[in-house]
Coordinates of C-alpha atoms in Angstrom, one line a residue:
M1 CA -10.4 12.9 18.2
S2 CA -11.6 16.0 16.6
G3 CA -8.7 18.1 17.5
L4 CA -6.4 15.5 15.5
L5 CA -9.1 15.4 12.5
G6 CA -9.8 18.8 12.4
Q7 CA -13.3 19.9 11.0
P8 CA -15.3 18.2 7.7
D9 CA -16.1 19.8 4.8
T10 CA -19.6 21.7 5.1
A11 CA -20.9 20.7 1.7
P12 CA -23.4 17.6 1.2
F13 CA -21.5 14.7 1.6
L14 CA -21.9 13.4 -2.3
S15 CA -22.0 16.9 -3.9
Q16 CA -19.8 19.4 -5.1
A17 CA -17.6 21.0 -1.8
D18 CA -17.9 24.3 -1.3
D19 CA -14.9 26.3 0.0
T20 CA -14.7 26.3 4.0
E21 CA -14.0 29.2 6.0
E22 CA -11.4 28.2 8.0
G23 CA -7.8 30.7 8.1
M24 CA -5.0 28.6 7.3
G25 CA -1.9 30.4 8.9
A26 CA 0.0 33.4 7.7
P27 CA 0.6 33.6 3.8
T28 CA 4.1 33.6 2.4
P29 CA 5.6 36.9 2.1
G30 CA 5.1 38.6 -0.8
A31 CA 2.6 36.0 -2.2
G32 CA 0.0 38.9 -3.1
K33 CA -2.9 36.2 -2.6
T34 CA -5.0 35.3 0.4
A35 CA -4.0 31.8 2.0
S36 CA -7.3 31.6 3.3
L37 CA -9.6 28.8 1.4
G38 CA -12.6 31.3 2.1
G39 CA -10.4 33.8 0.0
P40 CA -10.5 33.7 -4.0
E41 CA -8.9 30.4 -5.6
P42 CA -5.7 31.0 -6.7
Q43 CA -5.6 31.0 -10.3
D44 CA -3.9 27.3 -11.3
R45 CA -1.8 27.3 -14.5
E46 CA -2.7 24.6 -17.1
D47 CA -1.4 21.2 -16.4
P48 CA 2.1 21.3 -18.4
D49 CA 2.1 18.9 -21.5
G50 CA 5.0 16.3 -22.1
E51 CA 7.1 19.2 -23.2
G52 CA 6.4 21.4 -20.5
L53 CA 7.2 18.4 -18.3
Q54 CA 10.5 18.0 -19.7
L55 CA 11.3 21.8 -19.2
I56 CA 10.8 21.6 -15.7
T57 CA 12.2 17.9 -14.9
G58 CA 14.8 17.7 -17.7
I59 CA 13.3 14.1 -18.3
S60 CA 11.5 13.3 -21.9
P61 CA 8.4 11.8 -21.7
G62 CA 9.6 8.5 -23.2
H63 CA 12.3 8.4 -20.4
A64 CA 9.6 9.5 -18.1
T65 CA 7.4 6.6 -19.1
L66 CA 10.5 3.8 -19.0
I67 CA 11.1 5.1 -15.5
V68 CA 7.6 4.0 -14.4
G69 CA 7.8 0.8 -16.1
V70 CA 11.3 0.1 -14.5
L71 CA 9.4 0.7 -11.1
C72 CA 6.9 -1.3 -12.0
Y73 CA 8.7 -4.5 -13.0
I74 CA 10.4 -3.7 -9.5
N75 CA 7.0 -3.6 -8.1
L76 CA 6.1 -6.7 -9.8
L77 CA 9.4 -8.6 -8.1
N78 CA 8.3 -7.4 -4.6
Y79 CA 5.3 -9.0 -4.6
M80 CA 6.4 -12.2 -6.4
D81 CA 8.9 -12.8 -3.7
R82 CA 6.3 -12.0 -0.8
F83 CA 3.9 -14.6 -2.2
T84 CA 6.1 -17.2 -3.5
V85 CA 6.3 -18.4 0.3
A86 CA 2.3 -18.6 0.4
G87 CA 2.4 -20.8 -3.2
V88 CA 4.5 -23.5 -1.3
L89 CA 3.6 -23.1 2.4
P90 CA 2.1 -26.3 2.7
D91 CA 5.4 -28.0 1.7
I92 CA 7.1 -25.5 4.0
E93 CA 4.8 -26.8 6.7
Q94 CA 5.7 -30.1 5.8
F95 CA 9.5 -29.6 5.8
F96 CA 10.0 -27.8 9.1
G97 CA 7.2 -29.8 10.8
I98 CA 5.4 -26.8 11.9
G99 CA 1.7 -25.8 12.5
D100 CA -0.6 -22.9 11.2
S101 CA 0.5 -20.4 13.8
S102 CA 4.4 -20.9 13.1
S103 CA 3.1 -20.5 9.6
G104 CA 1.5 -17.2 9.8
L105 CA 4.4 -16.4 11.5
I106 CA 6.5 -16.5 8.3
Q107 CA 4.4 -13.5 6.6
T108 CA 4.2 -11.7 10.4
V109 CA 7.9 -11.1 10.9
F110 CA 8.5 -10.4 7.1
I111 CA 5.9 -7.4 7.4
S112 CA 6.8 -6.6 10.7
S113 CA 10.9 -5.7 9.7
Y114 CA 9.0 -4.0 6.8
M115 CA 7.2 -1.9 8.7
V116 CA 9.8 -0.7 11.2
L117 CA 12.1 0.0 8.8
A118 CA 9.7 2.2 6.6
P119 CA 10.0 5.3 8.5
V120 CA 13.5 5.2 8.1
F121 CA 13.5 5.1 4.6
G122 CA 10.6 7.7 4.6
Y123 CA 12.7 10.2 6.4
L124 CA 15.9 9.2 3.8
G125 CA 13.8 9.4 0.8
D126 CA 12.4 13.2 1.5
R127 CA 15.9 14.2 2.1
Y128 CA 18.7 12.0 -0.1
N129 CA 19.0 10.5 -3.5
R130 CA 15.9 8.1 -4.0
K131 CA 17.3 6.0 -6.8
Y132 CA 20.7 4.8 -5.0
L133 CA 18.6 4.3 -1.8
M134 CA 16.6 1.8 -4.1
C135 CA 19.6 0.4 -5.2
G136 CA 21.0 -0.4 -2.2
G137 CA 18.0 -2.0 -0.5
I138 CA 17.2 -4.3 -3.8
A139 CA 20.2 -5.6 -4.0
F140 CA 20.3 -6.6 -0.2
W141 CA 16.7 -8.1 -0.6
S142 CA 18.1 -10.1 -3.3
L143 CA 20.8 -11.6 -1.6
V144 CA 19.0 -12.6 1.6
T145 CA 16.0 -14.0 -0.5
L146 CA 18.6 -16.4 -2.2
G147 CA 20.6 -17.5 1.0
S148 CA 17.3 -18.4 2.9
S149 CA 16.6 -21.1 -0.1
F150 CA 19.5 -23.1 1.8
I151 CA 18.0 -23.5 5.3
P152 CA 18.3 -26.9 6.6
R153 CA 14.7 -28.4 8.4
E154 CA 16.2 -28.2 11.8
R155 CA 16.7 -24.1 11.4
F156 CA 13.2 -22.9 11.2
W157 CA 14.5 -19.7 13.2
L158 CA 16.8 -18.8 10.7
L159 CA 14.2 -18.9 7.9
L160 CA 12.4 -16.6 9.8
F161 CA 15.2 -14.4 10.6
T162 CA 16.2 -13.8 6.7
R163 CA 12.1 -13.4 5.8
G164 CA 12.7 -10.3 8.6
L165 CA 16.0 -9.2 6.7
V166 CA 14.2 -9.2 3.2
G167 CA 11.6 -6.4 4.6
V168 CA 15.1 -4.1 4.9
G169 CA 14.9 -4.3 0.6
E170 CA 11.2 -3.8 0.1
A171 CA 10.8 -1.0 2.9
S172 CA 13.7 0.9 0.5
Y173 CA 11.5 0.6 -2.3
S174 CA 7.8 1.0 -1.3
T175 CA 8.0 4.0 0.8
I176 CA 10.0 6.0 -2.4
A177 CA 9.2 4.7 -5.6
P178 CA 5.3 6.3 -5.8
T179 CA 7.2 9.7 -5.0
L180 CA 9.4 9.2 -7.8
I181 CA 6.2 8.9 -10.2
A182 CA 4.7 11.9 -8.3
D183 CA 7.6 14.1 -9.6
L184 CA 7.4 13.1 -13.4
F185 CA 3.3 13.8 -13.4
V186 CA 0.6 15.6 -12.7
A187 CA -3.3 15.0 -12.8
D188 CA -4.9 12.4 -15.2
Q189 CA -1.3 11.5 -16.2
R190 CA 0.0 10.7 -12.5
S191 CA -3.6 8.7 -12.0
R192 CA -2.7 6.5 -15.0
M193 CA 0.9 5.9 -14.3
L194 CA 0.2 4.9 -10.6
S195 CA -2.4 2.5 -11.9
V196 CA 0.1 1.0 -13.9
F197 CA 2.6 0.9 -11.3
Y198 CA -0.1 -0.7 -8.8
F199 CA -1.0 -3.4 -11.2
A200 CA 2.2 -4.7 -10.2
I201 CA 0.5 -5.7 -6.5
P202 CA -2.0 -8.1 -7.5
V203 CA -0.5 -9.2 -10.6
G204 CA 3.1 -9.8 -9.2
S205 CA 1.0 -11.5 -6.1
G206 CA -0.5 -13.8 -8.4
L207 CA 2.8 -14.6 -10.0
G208 CA 4.1 -15.4 -7.2
Y209 CA 1.6 -18.3 -6.5
I210 CA 2.2 -19.6 -10.1
A211 CA 5.9 -19.3 -10.1
G212 CA 6.1 -20.9 -6.5
S213 CA 4.0 -23.8 -7.3
K214 CA 4.9 -24.8 -10.9
V215 CA 9.0 -24.1 -10.2
K216 CA 8.4 -26.5 -7.4
D217 CA 6.6 -28.8 -9.7
V218 CA 9.4 -28.7 -12.2
A219 CA 12.4 -29.0 -9.9
G220 CA 10.6 -31.1 -7.8
D221 CA 11.9 -29.3 -4.5
W222 CA 10.3 -26.3 -3.2
H223 CA 13.7 -24.4 -2.2
W224 CA 14.0 -23.5 -6.1
A225 CA 10.6 -21.5 -5.9
L226 CA 12.7 -19.0 -3.7
R227 CA 15.8 -18.9 -6.1
V228 CA 13.5 -17.1 -9.3
T229 CA 13.0 -13.4 -7.6
P230 CA 17.0 -12.9 -6.5
G231 CA 18.5 -13.3 -10.3
L232 CA 15.5 -11.1 -11.2
G233 CA 16.2 -8.7 -8.6
M234 CA 19.9 -7.9 -9.8
I235 CA 18.7 -7.4 -13.2
A236 CA 16.1 -4.7 -11.5
V237 CA 19.3 -3.0 -9.7
L238 CA 20.9 -2.6 -13.0
L239 CA 17.6 -0.8 -14.6
L240 CA 17.9 1.2 -11.6
F241 CA 21.1 2.4 -12.0
L242 CA 21.0 2.7 -15.7
V243 CA 17.8 4.2 -16.6
V244 CA 16.1 5.9 -13.3
R245 CA 17.0 9.7 -12.9
E246 CA 16.2 11.8 -9.9
P247 CA 13.5 14.5 -10.6
P248 CA 12.9 17.7 -8.4
R249 CA 10.9 17.5 -5.8
G250 CA 7.7 18.8 -6.3
A251 CA 8.6 21.1 -9.2
V252 CA 5.8 19.6 -11.7
E253 CA 3.1 21.1 -9.2
R254 CA 4.7 24.6 -8.7
H255 CA 4.1 27.6 -10.7
S256 CA 7.4 29.1 -12.4
D257 CA 7.8 32.0 -9.6
T258 CA 7.3 29.9 -7.0
P259 CA 10.4 29.1 -4.8
P260 CA 11.3 25.5 -4.1
L261 CA 9.9 23.8 -0.8
N262 CA 12.6 23.2 1.8
P263 CA 12.2 20.0 4.0
T264 CA 11.0 20.5 7.5
S265 CA 12.0 18.4 10.7
W266 CA 10.8 14.9 11.2
W267 CA 8.7 16.2 13.9
A268 CA 7.2 18.8 12.2
D269 CA 6.3 16.6 9.3
V270 CA 4.8 14.1 12.0
R271 CA 2.8 16.8 13.4
A272 CA 1.5 18.0 10.2
L273 CA 0.8 14.4 9.0
A274 CA -1.4 13.6 12.2
R275 CA -3.4 16.8 11.3
N276 CA -4.3 15.6 8.2
P277 CA -7.8 14.0 8.6
S278 CA -7.9 12.5 4.8
F279 CA -4.3 10.9 5.3
V280 CA -5.2 9.6 8.6
L281 CA -8.5 8.2 7.7
S282 CA -7.6 6.6 4.2
S283 CA -4.6 5.0 6.1
L284 CA -7.1 3.7 8.1
G285 CA -9.7 2.3 5.5
F286 CA -6.0 0.9 3.6
T287 CA -5.1 -0.5 6.9
A288 CA -8.4 -2.8 6.2
V289 CA -7.4 -3.8 3.1
A290 CA -4.0 -4.8 4.1
F291 CA -5.5 -6.9 6.6
V292 CA -8.0 -8.4 4.4
T293 CA -5.2 -9.4 1.6
G294 CA -2.8 -10.3 3.6
S295 CA -4.7 -12.7 5.5
L296 CA -6.0 -14.3 1.9
A297 CA -2.9 -14.0 0.4
L298 CA -1.0 -16.4 2.9
W299 CA -4.1 -18.9 3.7
A300 CA -6.8 -18.8 0.7
P301 CA -4.4 -21.7 -1.0
A302 CA -4.3 -23.9 2.0
F303 CA -8.0 -23.4 2.7
L304 CA -9.1 -24.3 -0.8
L305 CA -7.1 -27.6 -0.3
R306 CA -8.4 -28.3 2.6
A307 CA -11.6 -27.8 0.9
R308 CA -11.2 -30.3 -1.5
V309 CA -9.7 -32.8 0.9
V310 CA -13.0 -32.7 2.9
L311 CA -15.3 -32.9 -0.6
G312 CA -13.0 -35.9 -1.7
E313 CA -11.9 -34.2 -4.5
T314 CA -7.8 -34.8 -3.4
P315 CA -6.3 -36.9 -1.2
P316 CA -4.8 -35.4 1.8
C317 CA -1.3 -33.7 2.4
L318 CA 0.7 -36.2 4.9
P319 CA 3.9 -35.7 6.0
G320 CA 6.5 -36.9 3.5
D321 CA 4.3 -36.5 0.4
S322 CA 4.1 -33.6 -2.1
C323 CA 1.1 -31.6 -1.5
S324 CA -0.9 -30.6 -4.6
S325 CA -0.3 -26.9 -5.4
S326 CA -3.6 -26.7 -8.3
D327 CA -5.0 -24.1 -5.6
S328 CA -2.2 -22.1 -5.3
L329 CA -2.0 -22.1 -9.3
I330 CA -5.9 -21.5 -10.0
F331 CA -5.5 -18.6 -6.9
G332 CA -2.5 -17.1 -8.6
L333 CA -4.0 -16.9 -12.1
I334 CA -7.4 -15.4 -10.3
T335 CA -5.1 -13.1 -8.6
C336 CA -3.8 -11.7 -11.8
V337 CA -6.8 -11.1 -13.5
T338 CA -8.7 -9.8 -10.5
G339 CA -5.9 -7.4 -10.0
I340 CA -5.7 -6.1 -13.4
L341 CA -9.5 -5.9 -13.6
G342 CA -10.2 -4.0 -10.0
V343 CA -7.3 -1.3 -10.6
A344 CA -7.9 -0.9 -14.0
S345 CA -11.8 0.0 -13.0
G346 CA -10.9 1.6 -9.9
V347 CA -8.9 4.4 -11.5
E348 CA -11.6 4.6 -14.6
I349 CA -14.7 4.8 -12.2
S350 CA -13.0 7.2 -10.4
R351 CA -11.8 9.2 -12.9
R352 CA -15.0 9.6 -14.4
L353 CA -16.9 10.7 -11.0
R354 CA -14.5 13.3 -10.3
R355 CA -15.8 15.4 -13.1
T356 CA -18.9 16.0 -11.2
N357 CA -17.8 14.9 -7.8
P358 CA -14.6 16.1 -6.3
R359 CA -15.4 13.4 -3.3
A360 CA -15.1 10.4 -6.0
D361 CA -11.6 9.1 -5.1
P362 CA -12.5 7.8 -1.4
L363 CA -16.4 7.0 -2.3
V364 CA -15.1 4.6 -4.8
C365 CA -12.7 2.9 -2.3
A366 CA -15.4 2.7 0.3
A367 CA -18.0 1.3 -2.1
G368 CA -15.2 -1.6 -3.2
L369 CA -14.4 -2.5 0.6
L370 CA -18.0 -2.5 1.4
G371 CA -18.8 -4.5 -1.7
S372 CA -16.0 -7.0 -1.2
A373 CA -17.1 -8.0 2.2
P374 CA -20.5 -10.0 1.3
F375 CA -18.7 -11.6 -1.5
L376 CA -15.8 -13.0 0.7
F377 CA -18.0 -13.8 3.5
L378 CA -20.0 -16.5 0.6
A379 CA -16.6 -17.7 -0.8
L380 CA -15.8 -18.8 2.9
A381 CA -19.6 -20.3 3.3
C382 CA -19.9 -21.9 0.5
A383 CA -16.6 -23.7 0.5
Q384 CA -18.2 -27.2 1.6
G385 CA -20.6 -27.3 -0.8
S386 CA -18.9 -26.1 -3.9
I387 CA -15.2 -25.0 -4.8
V388 CA -16.4 -23.8 -8.2
V389 CA -18.9 -21.3 -6.3
T390 CA -16.2 -20.4 -3.8
Y391 CA -13.8 -19.4 -7.0
V392 CA -16.9 -17.2 -8.4
F393 CA -17.2 -15.3 -5.1
I394 CA -13.4 -15.1 -4.5
F395 CA -13.1 -13.6 -8.0
I396 CA -15.7 -10.9 -7.4
G397 CA -14.5 -10.1 -4.3
E398 CA -11.1 -9.5 -5.2
I399 CA -12.2 -7.3 -8.3
L400 CA -13.9 -5.1 -5.5
L401 CA -11.1 -5.0 -3.3
S402 CA -8.3 -4.3 -5.6
M403 CA -9.9 -1.4 -6.7
N404 CA -8.2 0.8 -3.7
W405 CA -4.7 0.2 -4.8
A406 CA -4.2 2.9 -7.1
I407 CA -6.5 5.4 -5.8
V408 CA -5.5 5.4 -2.1
A409 CA -1.7 6.2 -3.3
D410 CA -3.0 8.9 -5.7
I411 CA -5.4 10.3 -2.2
L412 CA -1.8 10.2 -0.5
L413 CA -0.1 12.3 -3.2
Y414 CA -2.5 15.3 -3.4
V415 CA -3.1 15.5 -0.1
V416 CA 0.4 15.7 1.4
I417 CA 3.3 18.2 0.2
P418 CA 6.0 16.9 -1.9
T419 CA 8.7 17.4 0.8
R420 CA 6.7 14.9 3.3
R421 CA 5.4 11.9 0.8
S422 CA 7.8 9.8 1.3
T423 CA 7.5 10.2 5.3
A424 CA 3.9 10.0 4.6
E425 CA 3.9 6.6 2.4
A426 CA 6.4 5.2 5.4
F427 CA 3.9 6.0 8.1
Q428 CA 1.1 4.9 5.9
I429 CA 3.0 1.7 5.7
V430 CA 3.6 1.6 9.1
L431 CA -0.3 1.5 10.3
S432 CA -1.5 -0.4 7.5
H433 CA 1.3 -3.3 8.5
L434 CA 0.8 -2.7 12.4
L435 CA -2.4 -3.2 12.3
G436 CA -3.4 -5.1 9.1
D437 CA -1.3 -7.8 7.9
A438 CA 1.6 -7.8 9.9
G439 CA -0.5 -9.6 12.7
S440 CA -3.4 -11.2 10.1
P441 CA -1.9 -13.7 9.0
Y442 CA -0.9 -15.1 12.4
L443 CA -4.3 -13.8 14.0
I444 CA -5.9 -15.8 12.0
G445 CA -3.5 -19.3 12.2
L446 CA -3.8 -18.5 15.9
I447 CA -7.3 -18.8 15.7
S448 CA -7.6 -21.5 13.7
D449 CA -5.2 -23.6 16.3
R450 CA -6.9 -22.6 19.3
L451 CA -10.4 -23.8 17.5
R452 CA -9.3 -27.2 16.9
R453 CA -7.7 -28.1 20.0
D454 CA -11.3 -28.4 21.1
W455 CA -12.4 -30.5 18.6
P456 CA -11.7 -33.8 17.5
P457 CA -8.6 -34.4 15.3
S458 CA -9.8 -34.9 11.7
F459 CA -9.9 -32.9 8.3
L460 CA -13.1 -31.6 8.6
S461 CA -12.0 -30.0 11.7
Q462 CA -8.7 -28.5 10.0
F463 CA -11.3 -26.9 7.4
R464 CA -13.6 -25.3 9.9
A465 CA -11.1 -23.9 12.0
L466 CA -9.3 -22.2 9.0
Q467 CA -13.1 -21.4 7.4
F468 CA -14.1 -19.6 11.0
S469 CA -10.7 -17.9 11.4
L470 CA -10.9 -16.3 8.0
M471 CA -14.5 -14.9 8.4
L472 CA -12.8 -11.9 10.4
C473 CA -11.8 -10.7 6.9
A474 CA -15.3 -9.7 5.9
F475 CA -16.0 -7.8 9.2
V476 CA -12.9 -5.9 8.9
G477 CA -13.2 -4.9 5.3
A478 CA -16.5 -3.4 6.2
L479 CA -14.9 -1.3 8.6
G480 CA -12.1 -0.1 6.3
G481 CA -15.2 0.9 4.0
A482 CA -16.7 3.1 6.9
A483 CA -13.0 4.8 7.5
F484 CA -12.7 5.9 3.4
L485 CA -16.5 7.2 4.2
G486 CA -14.9 9.2 6.7
T487 CA -12.2 10.4 4.3
A488 CA -14.9 11.6 1.9
M489 CA -15.8 14.0 4.5
Y490 CA -12.4 16.1 4.6
I491 CA -11.0 15.1 1.3
E492 CA -11.4 18.7 -0.7
G493 CA -10.3 20.9 2.1
D494 CA -7.0 18.9 2.7
R495 CA -6.6 18.8 -1.4
K496 CA -6.9 22.3 -1.3
R497 CA -4.5 22.9 1.8
A498 CA -1.7 21.2 -0.2
H499 CA -2.1 23.0 -3.1
L500 CA -1.9 26.5 -1.3
H501 CA 1.0 25.1 0.4
V502 CA 3.0 23.9 -2.9
Q503 CA 2.1 27.5 -4.7
G504 CA 3.7 29.3 -1.6
L505 CA 0.3 30.8 -0.7
L506 CA 0.0 28.5 2.7
R507 CA 2.6 28.1 5.4
D508 CA 2.6 25.5 8.6
V509 CA 0.3 26.7 11.6
P510 CA 2.6 27.0 14.2
P511 CA 1.6 25.3 18.1
P512 CA -1.3 27.2 19.7
D513 CA 1.4 28.5 22.2
D514 CA 3.3 30.6 19.6
Q515 CA 0.5 32.4 18.5
I516 CA -1.0 35.9 19.6
V517 CA -4.0 37.7 18.3
V518 CA -3.1 41.2 16.3
P519 CA -5.8 43.4 14.3
Q520 CA -5.6 42.8 10.6
R521 CA -7.4 44.4 7.9
G522 CA -10.2 45.3 10.5
R523 CA -10.4 41.9 12.3
S524 CA -8.8 39.8 15.0
T525 CA -6.0 37.4 13.4
K526 CA -3.8 35.0 14.8
V527 CA -0.1 35.0 13.7
P528 CA 3.0 33.4 14.9
V529 CA 5.0 35.2 17.4
S530 CA 8.3 35.1 15.4
S531 CA 6.4 36.9 12.5
V532 CA 5.6 40.5 14.5
L533 CA 8.6 42.7 15.2
I534 CA 8.7 44.3 19.1

């Protein structure tokens, strides 16, 4: 593991990090400054203002803000579509006659497809026009989602297949859109725009529950809930085509006399990311966030409905009946509000702490996850006593959980160089979904079904089984918090390496067998064989 993650920063954990003495490879010829992190810090230019950014990107500040607005709208639609299914899940179970494990499989198939395709679009996004890749993916996603609303009850497998195809569109967007924002803004401007972009995740998720439940109530048929986002998706394609422009990769972060970065091979990108401990550990922390949010997103409304049935507040959902959608509506509203509060507070707290502590970003993420775990556990434990208390604990837990979204994205963008960011986004998506929400909804449903198998059939056993299985989320959240604490140990060194690389003061270190030791400035130094004339 030490070979993969390198060495941690040597500064005290909660204080300003000192420069490390680690050699970072041969400097770019003609750079005129040392590439060692132990040497003098390169003199940064001041962050460009709006006019400076326009000169670099060719895009005015107003147009850049409009681009972020379009990207935010599409991100909102992505998550609305993802959680519309959760908003009408009891009706889907009744229509197709399926159990908890099959219900969890709906989300698992979608996430698995999304996860497998993310590296493909990450590779393409680092090398080809990102705007057109997103247009094609979102148009495909909209058509497939519309088609999934016409599947007959005896073809449940076809619903699973179409949900898998929806992953094509989402993979084409989620891996690419944040890198466009990174190429339009820098520093605090970038953090603010990312926070706006990631507001769409919890807000869109909440709107998915609300749209699903209310459209079903108005139309009297849950199928219409799946026909809302496709029309909005085609509007998104039109906006992408007309409004979004492709900025040059990494130009806003380079000095004016620094040549642009050239893409390296895919395998070189993967090796570099694997040697980046901040990227690896923050991705593991984000995996825990995905596990918890994926489980709650699918199962929380169903769990709350079962709790109300046990308390005698709601009649049970029997075959042929329309299930109560009040908990989907309430949970959706809570998700919207807590998402806004959580993302905004996380970004603001991190921004203020960053003035005195450069490790603020991962520490805020760790505090959010570690703080959310006990509140989610209490929400589940109190459900049989009081639904109101349960909602209060869910509200607090989701605020703390939502603090991570924008900060994790910002960490990735400043510890990874511009020509690898789409690939990094893709691999973070793969890891977070492979070990997170690709399997967590199915795993929770499977544990619930196994527990119910050993208990007498009753509404209480249905509630208890789902309650105990969901408690796994609290423990996974605590593990994620530990991963972010590990990220804080490495964050300063990795950020500085990425900065030096963008400025042309640092090159990738070749594999050990491609280096030799030569005398340089009075001491022995490893350099690439290719740099020595024989």
